[in-house]
Coordinates of C-alpha atoms in Angstrom, one line a residue:
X1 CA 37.8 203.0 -52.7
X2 CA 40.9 205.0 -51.6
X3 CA 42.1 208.0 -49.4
X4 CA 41.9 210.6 -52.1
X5 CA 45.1 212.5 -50.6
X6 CA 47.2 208.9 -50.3
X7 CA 47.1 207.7 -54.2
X8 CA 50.1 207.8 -56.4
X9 CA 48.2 207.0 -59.9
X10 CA 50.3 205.6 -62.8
X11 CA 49.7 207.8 -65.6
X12 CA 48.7 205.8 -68.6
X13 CA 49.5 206.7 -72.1
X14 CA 48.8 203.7 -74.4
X15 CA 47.4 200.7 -74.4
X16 CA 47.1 197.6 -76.9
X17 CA 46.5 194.3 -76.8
X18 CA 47.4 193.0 -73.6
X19 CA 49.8 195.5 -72.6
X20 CA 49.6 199.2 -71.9
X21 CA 52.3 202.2 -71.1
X22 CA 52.8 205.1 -68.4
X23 CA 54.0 208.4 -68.8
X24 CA 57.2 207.0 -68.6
X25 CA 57.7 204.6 -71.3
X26 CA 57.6 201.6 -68.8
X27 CA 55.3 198.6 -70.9
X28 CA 53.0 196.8 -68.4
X29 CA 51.3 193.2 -69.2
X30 CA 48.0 193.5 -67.6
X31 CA 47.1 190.5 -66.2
X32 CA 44.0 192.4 -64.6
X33 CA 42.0 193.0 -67.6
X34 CA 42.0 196.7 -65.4
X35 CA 39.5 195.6 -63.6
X36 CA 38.2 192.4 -65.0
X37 CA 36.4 194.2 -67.9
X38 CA 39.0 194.3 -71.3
X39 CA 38.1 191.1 -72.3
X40 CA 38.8 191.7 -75.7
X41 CA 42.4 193.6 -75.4
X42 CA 43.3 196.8 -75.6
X43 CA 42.6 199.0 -78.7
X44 CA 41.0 196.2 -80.7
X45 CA 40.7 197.9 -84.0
X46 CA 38.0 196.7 -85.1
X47 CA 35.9 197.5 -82.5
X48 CA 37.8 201.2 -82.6
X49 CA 36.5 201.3 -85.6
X50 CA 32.9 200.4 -85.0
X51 CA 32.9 202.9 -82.2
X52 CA 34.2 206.0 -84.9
X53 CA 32.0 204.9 -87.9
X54 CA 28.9 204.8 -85.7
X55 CA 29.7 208.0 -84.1
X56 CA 30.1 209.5 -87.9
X57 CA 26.4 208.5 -88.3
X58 CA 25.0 209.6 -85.0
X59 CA 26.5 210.3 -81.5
X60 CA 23.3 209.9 -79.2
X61 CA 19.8 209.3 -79.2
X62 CA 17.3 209.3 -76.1
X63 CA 15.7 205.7 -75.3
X64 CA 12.8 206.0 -75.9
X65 CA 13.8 205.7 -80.0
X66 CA 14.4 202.8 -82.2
X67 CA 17.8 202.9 -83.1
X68 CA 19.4 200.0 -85.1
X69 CA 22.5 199.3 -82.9
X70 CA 20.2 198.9 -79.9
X71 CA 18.0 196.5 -81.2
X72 CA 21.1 194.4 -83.0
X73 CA 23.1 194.3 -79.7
X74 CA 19.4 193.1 -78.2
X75 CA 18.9 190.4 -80.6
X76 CA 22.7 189.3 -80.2
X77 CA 22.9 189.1 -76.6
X78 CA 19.6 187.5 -76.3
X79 CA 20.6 185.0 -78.6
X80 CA 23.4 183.6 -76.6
X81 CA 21.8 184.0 -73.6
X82 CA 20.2 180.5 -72.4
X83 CA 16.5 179.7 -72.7
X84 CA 13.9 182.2 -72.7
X85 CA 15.7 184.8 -72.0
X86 CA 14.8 186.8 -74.7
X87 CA 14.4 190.8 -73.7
X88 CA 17.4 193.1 -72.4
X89 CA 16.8 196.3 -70.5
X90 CA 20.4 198.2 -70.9
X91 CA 21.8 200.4 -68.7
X92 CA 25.2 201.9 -68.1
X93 CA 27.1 199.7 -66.0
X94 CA 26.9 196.3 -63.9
X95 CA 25.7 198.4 -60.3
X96 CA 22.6 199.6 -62.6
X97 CA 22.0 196.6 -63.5
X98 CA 21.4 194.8 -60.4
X99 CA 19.5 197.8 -59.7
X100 CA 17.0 196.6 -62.0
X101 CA 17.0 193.3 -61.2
X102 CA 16.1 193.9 -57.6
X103 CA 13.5 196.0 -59.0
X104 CA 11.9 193.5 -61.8
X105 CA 11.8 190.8 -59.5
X106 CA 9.7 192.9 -56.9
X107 CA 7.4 194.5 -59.3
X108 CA 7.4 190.6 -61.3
X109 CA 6.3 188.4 -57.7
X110 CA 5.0 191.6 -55.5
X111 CA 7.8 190.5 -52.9
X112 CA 10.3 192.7 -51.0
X113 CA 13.2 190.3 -49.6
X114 CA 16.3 189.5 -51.6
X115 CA 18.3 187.1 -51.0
X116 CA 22.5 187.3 -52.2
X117 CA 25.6 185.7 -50.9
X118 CA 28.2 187.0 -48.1
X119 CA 31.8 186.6 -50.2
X120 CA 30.0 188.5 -53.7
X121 CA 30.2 192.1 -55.4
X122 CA 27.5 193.3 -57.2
X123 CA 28.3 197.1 -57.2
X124 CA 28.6 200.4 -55.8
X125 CA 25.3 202.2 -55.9
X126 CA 23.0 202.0 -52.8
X127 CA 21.0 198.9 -53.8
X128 CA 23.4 197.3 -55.2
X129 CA 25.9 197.9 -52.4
X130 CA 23.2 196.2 -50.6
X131 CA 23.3 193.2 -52.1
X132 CA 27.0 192.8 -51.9
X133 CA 28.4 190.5 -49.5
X134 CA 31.8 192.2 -48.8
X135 CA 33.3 194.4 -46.5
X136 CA 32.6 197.2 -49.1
X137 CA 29.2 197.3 -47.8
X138 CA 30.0 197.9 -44.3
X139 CA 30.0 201.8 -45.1
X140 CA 27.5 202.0 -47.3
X141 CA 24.5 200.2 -45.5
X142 CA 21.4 202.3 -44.7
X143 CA 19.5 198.7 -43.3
X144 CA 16.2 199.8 -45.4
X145 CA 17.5 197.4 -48.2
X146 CA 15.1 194.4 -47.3
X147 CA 18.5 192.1 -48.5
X148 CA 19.4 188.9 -46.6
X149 CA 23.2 187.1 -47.0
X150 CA 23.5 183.3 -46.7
X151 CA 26.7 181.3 -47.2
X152 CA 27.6 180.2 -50.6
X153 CA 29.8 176.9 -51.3
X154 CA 33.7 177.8 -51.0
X155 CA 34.8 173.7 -50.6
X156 CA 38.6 175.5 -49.6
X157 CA 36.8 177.4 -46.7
X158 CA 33.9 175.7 -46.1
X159 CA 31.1 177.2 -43.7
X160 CA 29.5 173.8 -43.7
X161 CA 32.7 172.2 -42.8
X162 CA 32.6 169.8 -46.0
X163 CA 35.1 167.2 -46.5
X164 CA 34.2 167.3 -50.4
X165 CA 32.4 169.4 -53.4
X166 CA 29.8 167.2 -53.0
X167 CA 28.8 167.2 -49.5
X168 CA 29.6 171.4 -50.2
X169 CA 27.3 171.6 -52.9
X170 CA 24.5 169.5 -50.7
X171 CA 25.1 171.3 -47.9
X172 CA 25.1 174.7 -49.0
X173 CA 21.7 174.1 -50.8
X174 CA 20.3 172.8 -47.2
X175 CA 21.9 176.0 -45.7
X176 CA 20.2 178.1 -48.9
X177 CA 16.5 175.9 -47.8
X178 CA 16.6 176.5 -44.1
X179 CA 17.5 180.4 -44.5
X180 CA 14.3 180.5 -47.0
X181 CA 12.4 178.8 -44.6
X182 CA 13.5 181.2 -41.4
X183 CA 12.9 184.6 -44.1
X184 CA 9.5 183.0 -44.9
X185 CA 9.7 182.1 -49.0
X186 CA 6.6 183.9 -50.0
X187 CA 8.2 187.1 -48.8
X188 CA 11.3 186.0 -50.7
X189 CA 11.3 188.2 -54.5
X190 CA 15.0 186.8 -55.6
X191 CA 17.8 184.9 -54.8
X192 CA 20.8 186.7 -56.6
X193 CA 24.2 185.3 -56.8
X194 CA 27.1 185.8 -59.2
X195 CA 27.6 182.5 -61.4
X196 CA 31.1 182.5 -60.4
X197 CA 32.3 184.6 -57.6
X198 CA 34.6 186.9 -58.9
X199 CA 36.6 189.6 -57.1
X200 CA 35.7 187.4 -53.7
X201 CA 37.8 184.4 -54.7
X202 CA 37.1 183.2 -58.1
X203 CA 34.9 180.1 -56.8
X204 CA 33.7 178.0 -58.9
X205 CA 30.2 176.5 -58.1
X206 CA 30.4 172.7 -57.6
X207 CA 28.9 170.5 -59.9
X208 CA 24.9 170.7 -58.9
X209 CA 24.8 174.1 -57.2
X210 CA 23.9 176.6 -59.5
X211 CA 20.9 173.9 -61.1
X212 CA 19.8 173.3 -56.8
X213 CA 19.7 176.9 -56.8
X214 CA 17.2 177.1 -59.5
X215 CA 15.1 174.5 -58.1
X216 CA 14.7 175.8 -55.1
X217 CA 13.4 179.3 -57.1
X218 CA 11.0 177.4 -59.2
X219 CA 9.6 175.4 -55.7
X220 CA 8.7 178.5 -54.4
X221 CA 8.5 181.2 -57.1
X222 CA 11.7 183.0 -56.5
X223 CA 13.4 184.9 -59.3
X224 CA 16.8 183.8 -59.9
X225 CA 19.5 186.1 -60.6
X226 CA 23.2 185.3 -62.1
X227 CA 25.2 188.0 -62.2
X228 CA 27.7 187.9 -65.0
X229 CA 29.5 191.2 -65.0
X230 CA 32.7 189.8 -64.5
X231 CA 32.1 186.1 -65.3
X232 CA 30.6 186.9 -69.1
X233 CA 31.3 187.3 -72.3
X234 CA 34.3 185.1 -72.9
X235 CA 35.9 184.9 -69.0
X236 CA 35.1 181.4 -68.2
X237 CA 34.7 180.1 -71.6
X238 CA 31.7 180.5 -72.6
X239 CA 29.2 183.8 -73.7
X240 CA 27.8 183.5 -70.1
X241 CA 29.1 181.1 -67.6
X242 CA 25.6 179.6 -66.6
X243 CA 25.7 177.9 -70.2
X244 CA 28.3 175.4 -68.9
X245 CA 26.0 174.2 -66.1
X246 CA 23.2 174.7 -69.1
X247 CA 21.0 176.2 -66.1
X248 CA 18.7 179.4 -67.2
X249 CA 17.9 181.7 -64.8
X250 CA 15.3 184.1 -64.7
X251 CA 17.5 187.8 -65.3
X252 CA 20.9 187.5 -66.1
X253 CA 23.4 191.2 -65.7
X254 CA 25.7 191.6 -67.7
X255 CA 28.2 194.6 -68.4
X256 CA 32.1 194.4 -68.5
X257 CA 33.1 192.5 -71.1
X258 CA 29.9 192.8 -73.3
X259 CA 32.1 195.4 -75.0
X260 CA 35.1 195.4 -72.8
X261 CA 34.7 199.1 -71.3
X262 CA 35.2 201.2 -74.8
X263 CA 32.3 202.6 -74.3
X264 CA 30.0 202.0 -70.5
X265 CA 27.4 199.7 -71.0
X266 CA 25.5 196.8 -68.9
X267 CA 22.2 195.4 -68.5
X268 CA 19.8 192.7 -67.9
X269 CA 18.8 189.9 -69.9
X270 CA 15.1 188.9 -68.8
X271 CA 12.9 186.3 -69.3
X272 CA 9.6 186.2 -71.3
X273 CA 7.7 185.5 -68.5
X274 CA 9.4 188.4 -66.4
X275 CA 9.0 190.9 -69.6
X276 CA 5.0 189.7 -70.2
X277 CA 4.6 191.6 -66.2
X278 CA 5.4 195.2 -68.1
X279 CA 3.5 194.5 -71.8
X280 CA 0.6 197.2 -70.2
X281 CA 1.8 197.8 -66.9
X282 CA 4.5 200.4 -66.4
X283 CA 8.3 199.7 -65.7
X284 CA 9.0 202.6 -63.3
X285 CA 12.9 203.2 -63.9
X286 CA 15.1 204.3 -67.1
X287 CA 18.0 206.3 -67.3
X288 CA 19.1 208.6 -70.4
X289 CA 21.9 207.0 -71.3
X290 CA 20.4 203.7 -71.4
X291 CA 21.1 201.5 -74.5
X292 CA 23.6 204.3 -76.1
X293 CA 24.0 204.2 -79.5
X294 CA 28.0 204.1 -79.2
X295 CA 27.9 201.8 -76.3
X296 CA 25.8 199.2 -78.2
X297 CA 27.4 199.7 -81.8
X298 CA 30.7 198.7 -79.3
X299 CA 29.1 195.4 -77.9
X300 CA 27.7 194.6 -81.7
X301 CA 31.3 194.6 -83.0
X302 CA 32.3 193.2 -79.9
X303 CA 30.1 189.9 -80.1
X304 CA 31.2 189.7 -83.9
X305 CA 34.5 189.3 -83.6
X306 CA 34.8 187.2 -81.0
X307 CA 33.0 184.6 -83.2
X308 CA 35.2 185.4 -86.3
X309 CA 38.5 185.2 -84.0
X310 CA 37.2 182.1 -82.3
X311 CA 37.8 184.0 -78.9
X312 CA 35.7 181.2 -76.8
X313 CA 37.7 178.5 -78.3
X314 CA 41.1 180.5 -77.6
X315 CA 40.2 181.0 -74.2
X316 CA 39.3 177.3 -73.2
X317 CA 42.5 176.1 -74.9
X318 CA 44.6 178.2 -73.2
X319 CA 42.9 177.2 -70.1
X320 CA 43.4 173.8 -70.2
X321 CA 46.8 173.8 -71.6
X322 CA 48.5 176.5 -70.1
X323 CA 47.2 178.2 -67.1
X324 CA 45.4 175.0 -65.4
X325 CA 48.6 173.2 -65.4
X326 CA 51.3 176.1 -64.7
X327 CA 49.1 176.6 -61.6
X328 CA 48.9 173.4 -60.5
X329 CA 53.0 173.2 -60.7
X330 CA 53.1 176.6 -59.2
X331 CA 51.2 174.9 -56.0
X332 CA 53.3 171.7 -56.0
X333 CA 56.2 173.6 -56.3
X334 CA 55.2 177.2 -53.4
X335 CA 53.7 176.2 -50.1
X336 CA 52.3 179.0 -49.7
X337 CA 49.8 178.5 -52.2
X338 CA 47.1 176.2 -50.4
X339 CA 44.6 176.4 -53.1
X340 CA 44.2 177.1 -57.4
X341 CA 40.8 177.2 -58.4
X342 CA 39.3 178.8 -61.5
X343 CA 38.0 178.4 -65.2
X344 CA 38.5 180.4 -68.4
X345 CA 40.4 183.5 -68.2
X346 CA 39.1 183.7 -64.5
X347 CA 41.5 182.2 -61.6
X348 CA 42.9 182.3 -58.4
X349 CA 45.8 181.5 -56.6
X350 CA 45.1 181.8 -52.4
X351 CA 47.8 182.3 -50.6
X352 CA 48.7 180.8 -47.0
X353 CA 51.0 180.9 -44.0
X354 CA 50.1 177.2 -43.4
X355 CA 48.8 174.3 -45.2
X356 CA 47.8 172.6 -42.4
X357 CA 45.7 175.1 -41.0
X358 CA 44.4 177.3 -43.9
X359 CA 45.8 180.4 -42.2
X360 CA 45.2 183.2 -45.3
X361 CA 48.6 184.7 -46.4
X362 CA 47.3 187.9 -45.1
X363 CA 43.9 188.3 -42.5
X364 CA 40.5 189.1 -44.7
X365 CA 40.1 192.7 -45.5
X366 CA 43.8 193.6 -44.3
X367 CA 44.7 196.9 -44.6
X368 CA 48.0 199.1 -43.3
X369 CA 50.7 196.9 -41.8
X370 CA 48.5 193.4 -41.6
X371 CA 48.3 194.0 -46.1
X372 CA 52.1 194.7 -46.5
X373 CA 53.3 191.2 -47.9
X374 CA 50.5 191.7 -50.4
X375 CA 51.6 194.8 -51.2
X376 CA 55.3 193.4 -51.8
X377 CA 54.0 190.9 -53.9
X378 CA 52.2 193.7 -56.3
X379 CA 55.2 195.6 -55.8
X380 CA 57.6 193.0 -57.6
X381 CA 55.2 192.2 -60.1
X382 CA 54.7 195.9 -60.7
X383 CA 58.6 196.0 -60.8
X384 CA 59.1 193.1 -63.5
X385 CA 56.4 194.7 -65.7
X386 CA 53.4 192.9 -65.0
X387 CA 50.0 194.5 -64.0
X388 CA 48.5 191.8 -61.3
X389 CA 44.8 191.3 -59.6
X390 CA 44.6 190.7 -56.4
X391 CA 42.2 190.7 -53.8
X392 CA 43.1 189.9 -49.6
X393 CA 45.2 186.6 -49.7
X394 CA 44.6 185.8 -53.1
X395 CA 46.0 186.6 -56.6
X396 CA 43.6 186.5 -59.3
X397 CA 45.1 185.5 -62.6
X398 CA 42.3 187.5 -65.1
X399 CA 44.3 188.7 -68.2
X400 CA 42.4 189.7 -71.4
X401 CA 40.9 186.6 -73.0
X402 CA 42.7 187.2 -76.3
X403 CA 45.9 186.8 -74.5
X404 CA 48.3 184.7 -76.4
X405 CA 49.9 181.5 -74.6
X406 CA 53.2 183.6 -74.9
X407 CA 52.1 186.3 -73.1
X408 CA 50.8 184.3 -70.6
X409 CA 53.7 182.4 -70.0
X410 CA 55.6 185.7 -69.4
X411 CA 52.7 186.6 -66.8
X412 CA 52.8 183.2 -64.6
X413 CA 56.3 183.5 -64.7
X414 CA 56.5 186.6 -63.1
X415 CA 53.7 184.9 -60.6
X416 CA 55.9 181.8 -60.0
X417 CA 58.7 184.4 -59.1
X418 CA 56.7 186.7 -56.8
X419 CA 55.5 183.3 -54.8
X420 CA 59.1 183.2 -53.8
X421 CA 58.5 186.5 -51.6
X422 CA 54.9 184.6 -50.2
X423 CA 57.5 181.3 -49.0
X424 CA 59.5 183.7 -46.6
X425 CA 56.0 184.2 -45.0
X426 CA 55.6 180.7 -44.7
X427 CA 55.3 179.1 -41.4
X428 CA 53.4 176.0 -41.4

């Protein structure tokens, strides 16, 4: 994603907790997670240690084994997964995984249409790219991927010109019904959409979306796909963020924070009915690195210790006490910032030139001159130490979730500050 003869990278020689060091000594509070993935923190030493005393024991093994740390990390993410979903298929990342889910759900209801959102990510490799609904994919479409985009609910920006959530979340479903009917449902293998949008806005689904959604799969024998790479594990509160609308899908991905990036790993949780279509038929697809034993002895300590340190609970308190109110004073008090939205460790702040009119801060997918006050705003907060996420017109407020209320004080601070150079833009 850049001009390889036009990048500057910070060289980084440290990290722990939530904070991390360049080359020269500056200290950096990463309110990015890096890229929505250190969930955990930096250099959590107990998961350090899991990674070295597995590696003592054995570095690698191919797939097809048993190995003990694939089958525990297995059983543990199955276990919080919702309902049936009781097998995992691992693979090395969050793009692979979607991969595979395009490919279960095929093979699973002999279909070849897949339906995912405009305004989502699901990855870089040429199906998943395909499935992704930002400009990202413009490059990278071959038009042989058999996918389809429809609108999801955004209530700030609403394609269905809603006055309310509710009317969104209605309307969107009728817009999700009539696309299924014009694409013909029985040709129609899944509908795939990430529980909560994450680099495309943060947006929360309104109360009745995500169980419409499933439905409208189960009306007409659609697989339905969350994709949870950014919005699991612990960033919205919860092991994966469908358990809060207590919908189960049919496949779930997952990668990112199921071990926070020590070591790659991702994957798919599947149903029983969806694992039952490869008992004596062949799953065509694997990959040798698939369920690694480091990777997996990573997201077994991983799971472990965010029960013992009550990481869940840490992360909805802080929500609701800190960063749900210092954001809603950071609107009431910027007028540039026309909306707040988010849950968990997982929100946004979007940024406008006008209330009135929703004009975005900068235009969608700015680049060059038109992205400059972005780039001063990730300038100043690079300046006072701070490490920021942002995405267009909107800064995306995703720090580890074991970030302490202190920290994060520090961190909105810095925001509430940098929303000064946002108000000079400001012309409604």
């Amino acid at each position: 994603w850049s001009a390889q003869g036009l990048i500057d990278p910070v060289d980084v020689v440290k990290a722990e907790g939530s904070y991390f060091w360049d080359s020269n000594g500056k200290k950096f509070l990463d309110f990015s997670s890096q890229l929505v993935n250190v969930n955990i923190g930096h250099q959590h030493p107990k998961l350090v240690k899991a990674i070295q005393d597995y590696a003592a024991k054995m570095c690698t093994i191919a797939p097809f084994h048993a190995n003990d740390m694939r089958s525990e990390a297995a059983r543990l993410i199955a276990e919080v997964a919702p309902g049936d979903l009781n097998m995992v298929f691992f693979t090395n990342g969050g793009a692979e995984a979607a991969e595979n889910a395009v490919r279960l759900a095929k093979l699973h209801t002999g279909r070849h249409k897949i339906l995912t959102m405009y305004r989502s990510y699901h990855g870089s490799t040429s199906g998943a790219i395909a499935l992704t609904g930002d400009p990202r994919r413009w490059p990278n479409e071959t038009g042989a991927s058999g996918a389809v985009k429809f609108w999801g609910p955004y209530p700030y920006r609403s394609a269905f010109h809603s006055s309310n959530d509710k009317e969104e979340c209605e309307r969107a479903l009728q817009h999700l019904e009539d696309v299924l009917m014009v694409e013909g449902p029985h040709t129609v293998a899944m509908i795939g959409l990430e529980t909560v949008v994450g680099t495309n806005g943060i947006l929360v689904p309104p109360e009745g979306y995500l169980q419409g959604v499933r439905d409208l799969c189960t009306k007409y024998g659609i697989v339905m796909m969350c994709d949870e790479v950014m919005a699991g594990f612990g960033r919205c509160g919860e092991w994966f963020a469908v358990n809060k609308w207590h919908v189960t899908p049919d496949l779930i991905c997952f990668a990112k924070g199921v071990n926070s990036g020590y070591v790659p790993l991702g994957g798919v949780v599947i149903s029983q009915k969806i694992a039952d279509s490869f008992k004596e038929r062949v799953y065509p697809g694997g990959l040798t690195y698939m369920g690694h034993p480091l990777a997996c002895a990573a997201a077994v300590a991983s799971i472990n210790i965010f029960k013992e340190e009550k990481v869940l609970e840490h992360v909805r308190k802080m929500a609701e006490n800190v960063i749900a109110p210092e954001l809603d004073r950071l609107k009431d008090k910027h007028p540039s910032v026309g909306d707040v939205r988010g849950l968990g460790m997982f929100w946004a702040i979007e940024l406008v030139k006008n209330r009135d009119t929703r004009a975005p801060y900068v235009p969608f997918n700015a680049s060059g001159a038109d992205a400059k006050p972005m780039a001063e705003i990730v300038a100043f907060c690079k300046q006072q130490g701070m490490w920021p996420f942002t995405h267009f017109n909107r800064i995306h407020v995703v720090p580890p979730c074991t970030t302490s209320e202190a920290d994060l004080r520090t961190g909105l601070a810095i925001i509430d500050e940098a929303l000064n150079i946002a108000d000079k833009h400001y012309v409604g």
